[in-house]
């Protein structure tokens, strides 16, 4: 029986395997030249684990201010579609103060990717950031 997206996301803690940025494309599968590619696959930035709870809370384990997931504390998450996850932060009065999201795809049952497209405000340069997560 195939698990739902919520079950796939919430049944495990996820660690970052690597973070890849590709310049000049919005296609996560496009092969780009070495000077248009940046990969972080070691060091403190990828340490720590994220767990998305069924109640929409986010739990960060083994983290510090230096780690990539450190700014996910106090966020809530939801699935606006069956292929995207959205994170939001609210202030003391319940006002939305921060919101961002990722497209999601599963590579296999133990690995998934979150990716986000961007366009430079002044430069117009396009890029995509891909976060590969493992159980």
Short mmCIF file of N, CA and C in Angstrom, two decimals, residues 45-108:
data_model
loop_
_atom_site.label_atom_id
_atom_site.label_comp_id
_atom_site.label_asym_id
_atom_site.label_seq_id
_atom_site.Cartn_x
_atom_site.Cartn_y
_atom_site.Cartn_z
N UNK A 45 26.95 23.01 8.14
CA UNK A 45 25.73 23.54 7.56
C UNK A 45 24.70 22.45 7.29
N UNK A 46 25.12 21.24 6.98
CA UNK A 46 24.14 20.20 6.67
C UNK A 46 23.82 19.29 7.87
N UNK A 47 24.43 19.55 9.01
CA UNK A 47 24.14 18.73 10.17
C UNK A 47 22.77 19.08 10.74
N UNK A 48 22.26 18.23 11.60
CA UNK A 48 20.96 18.44 12.20
C UNK A 48 19.90 17.65 11.47
N UNK A 49 18.78 17.45 12.12
CA UNK A 49 17.68 16.69 11.54
C UNK A 49 16.38 17.45 11.73
N UNK A 50 15.51 17.32 10.74
CA UNK A 50 14.21 17.96 10.79
C UNK A 50 13.14 16.88 10.84
N UNK A 51 12.13 17.12 11.65
CA UNK A 51 10.99 16.22 11.71
C UNK A 51 9.73 17.06 11.59
N UNK A 52 8.92 16.73 10.62
CA UNK A 52 7.64 17.40 10.43
C UNK A 52 6.59 16.58 11.16
N UNK A 53 5.99 17.18 12.17
CA UNK A 53 5.02 16.48 13.01
C UNK A 53 3.61 16.53 12.39
N UNK A 54 2.80 15.56 12.74
CA UNK A 54 1.42 15.49 12.24
C UNK A 54 0.61 16.73 12.62
N UNK A 55 0.95 17.38 13.76
CA UNK A 55 0.21 18.57 14.21
C UNK A 55 0.68 19.86 13.53
N UNK A 56 1.49 19.74 12.47
CA UNK A 56 2.02 20.86 11.68
C UNK A 56 3.21 21.57 12.31
N UNK A 57 3.70 21.08 13.45
CA UNK A 57 4.88 21.69 14.05
C UNK A 57 6.15 21.11 13.41
N UNK A 58 7.25 21.84 13.60
CA UNK A 58 8.55 21.43 13.08
C UNK A 58 9.47 21.22 14.27
N UNK A 59 10.13 20.06 14.32
CA UNK A 59 11.07 19.75 15.38
C UNK A 59 12.45 19.63 14.75
N UNK A 60 13.41 20.38 15.30
CA UNK A 60 14.78 20.35 14.83
C UNK A 60 15.62 19.68 15.90
N UNK A 61 16.34 18.62 15.53
CA UNK A 61 17.20 17.89 16.46
C UNK A 61 18.65 18.05 16.05
N UNK A 62 19.52 18.04 17.04
CA UNK A 62 20.97 18.13 16.80
C UNK A 62 21.31 19.34 15.95
N UNK A 63 20.97 20.50 16.44
CA UNK A 63 21.19 21.70 15.65
C UNK A 63 21.86 22.79 16.47
N UNK A 64 22.41 23.76 15.80
CA UNK A 64 22.92 24.96 16.42
C UNK A 64 22.66 26.10 15.44
N UNK A 65 22.99 27.31 15.81
CA UNK A 65 22.72 28.47 14.95
C UNK A 65 23.46 28.39 13.61
N UNK A 66 24.52 27.59 13.54
CA UNK A 66 25.29 27.46 12.31
C UNK A 66 24.65 26.52 11.30
N UNK A 67 23.72 25.70 11.72
CA UNK A 67 23.18 24.65 10.86
C UNK A 67 22.06 25.17 9.96
N UNK A 68 21.88 24.54 8.84
CA UNK A 68 20.91 24.98 7.84
C UNK A 68 19.48 25.04 8.40
N UNK A 69 19.08 24.04 9.17
CA UNK A 69 17.71 23.99 9.66
C UNK A 69 17.44 24.88 10.88
N UNK A 70 18.44 25.55 11.41
CA UNK A 70 18.25 26.30 12.65
C UNK A 70 17.14 27.34 12.55
N UNK A 71 16.92 27.95 11.39
CA UNK A 71 15.88 28.97 11.27
C UNK A 71 14.47 28.37 11.05
N UNK A 72 14.34 27.06 11.07
CA UNK A 72 13.04 26.42 10.94
C UNK A 72 12.33 26.29 12.29
N UNK A 73 13.04 26.60 13.38
CA UNK A 73 12.40 26.54 14.70
C UNK A 73 11.20 27.47 14.73
N UNK A 74 10.18 27.08 15.43
CA UNK A 74 8.95 27.86 15.62
C UNK A 74 8.16 28.07 14.33
N UNK A 75 8.43 27.27 13.31
CA UNK A 75 7.63 27.34 12.09
C UNK A 75 6.53 26.29 12.15
N UNK A 76 5.50 26.49 11.36
CA UNK A 76 4.50 25.46 11.12
C UNK A 76 4.59 25.11 9.64
N UNK A 77 4.12 23.95 9.29
CA UNK A 77 4.19 23.51 7.91
C UNK A 77 2.82 23.00 7.46
N UNK A 78 2.60 23.02 6.16
CA UNK A 78 1.41 22.43 5.57
C UNK A 78 1.68 22.11 4.11
N UNK A 79 0.78 21.34 3.52
CA UNK A 79 0.92 20.93 2.12
C UNK A 79 -0.15 21.63 1.30
N UNK A 80 0.18 22.71 0.60
CA UNK A 80 -0.82 23.40 -0.22
C UNK A 80 -1.22 22.58 -1.45
N UNK A 81 -0.31 21.72 -1.93
CA UNK A 81 -0.61 20.81 -3.04
C UNK A 81 0.03 19.47 -2.72
N UNK A 82 -0.15 18.50 -3.59
CA UNK A 82 0.44 17.18 -3.35
C UNK A 82 1.90 17.11 -3.77
N UNK A 83 2.48 18.25 -4.14
CA UNK A 83 3.91 18.25 -4.51
C UNK A 83 4.66 19.45 -3.93
N UNK A 84 4.09 20.14 -2.95
CA UNK A 84 4.77 21.27 -2.32
C UNK A 84 4.58 21.25 -0.80
N UNK A 85 5.58 21.75 -0.11
CA UNK A 85 5.49 21.94 1.34
C UNK A 85 5.74 23.42 1.60
N UNK A 86 4.99 23.99 2.51
CA UNK A 86 5.10 25.42 2.83
C UNK A 86 5.36 25.56 4.32
N UNK A 87 6.28 26.47 4.68
CA UNK A 87 6.62 26.76 6.06
C UNK A 87 6.22 28.19 6.37
N UNK A 88 5.66 28.40 7.58
CA UNK A 88 5.25 29.75 7.97
C UNK A 88 5.58 29.99 9.44
N UNK A 89 5.82 31.27 9.74
CA UNK A 89 6.06 31.71 11.12
C UNK A 89 5.06 32.81 11.43
N UNK A 90 4.54 32.78 12.66
CA UNK A 90 3.57 33.78 13.11
C UNK A 90 4.11 34.47 14.35
N UNK A 91 3.77 35.75 14.51
CA UNK A 91 4.21 36.47 15.70
C UNK A 91 3.26 36.18 16.87
N UNK A 92 3.53 36.81 17.98
CA UNK A 92 2.76 36.61 19.21
C UNK A 92 1.27 36.91 19.01
N UNK A 93 0.94 37.81 18.10
CA UNK A 93 -0.44 38.21 17.87
C UNK A 93 -1.12 37.39 16.77
N UNK A 94 -0.40 36.40 16.23
CA UNK A 94 -0.97 35.55 15.20
C UNK A 94 -0.83 36.08 13.78
N UNK A 95 -0.01 37.12 13.61
CA UNK A 95 0.22 37.68 12.28
C UNK A 95 1.34 36.91 11.58
N UNK A 96 1.15 36.62 10.32
CA UNK A 96 2.16 35.94 9.52
C UNK A 96 3.38 36.84 9.36
N UNK A 97 4.56 36.32 9.72
CA UNK A 97 5.79 37.12 9.62
C UNK A 97 6.79 36.55 8.60
N UNK A 98 6.65 35.28 8.25
CA UNK A 98 7.58 34.66 7.32
C UNK A 98 6.89 33.48 6.66
N UNK A 99 7.11 33.33 5.36
CA UNK A 99 6.51 32.22 4.63
C UNK A 99 7.40 31.85 3.45
N UNK A 100 7.66 30.57 3.28
CA UNK A 100 8.43 30.08 2.14
C UNK A 100 8.09 28.62 1.92
N UNK A 101 8.41 28.12 0.76
CA UNK A 101 8.06 26.73 0.47
C UNK A 101 8.98 26.10 -0.55
N UNK A 102 8.79 24.81 -0.73
CA UNK A 102 9.59 24.01 -1.66
C UNK A 102 8.69 23.08 -2.45
N UNK A 103 9.10 22.79 -3.67
CA UNK A 103 8.53 21.67 -4.39
C UNK A 103 9.15 20.41 -3.80
N UNK A 104 8.40 19.31 -3.82
CA UNK A 104 8.88 18.06 -3.23
C UNK A 104 8.86 16.97 -4.29
N UNK A 105 9.88 16.12 -4.26
CA UNK A 105 9.83 14.88 -5.02
C UNK A 105 10.62 13.82 -4.27
N UNK A 106 10.16 12.59 -4.37
CA UNK A 106 10.83 11.48 -3.72
C UNK A 106 11.69 10.75 -4.74
N UNK A 107 12.95 10.49 -4.37
CA UNK A 107 13.86 9.74 -5.21
C UNK A 107 13.61 8.25 -4.99
N UNK A 108 13.47 7.86 -3.75
CA UNK A 108 13.09 6.51 -3.34
C UNK A 108 12.50 6.62 -1.95
#
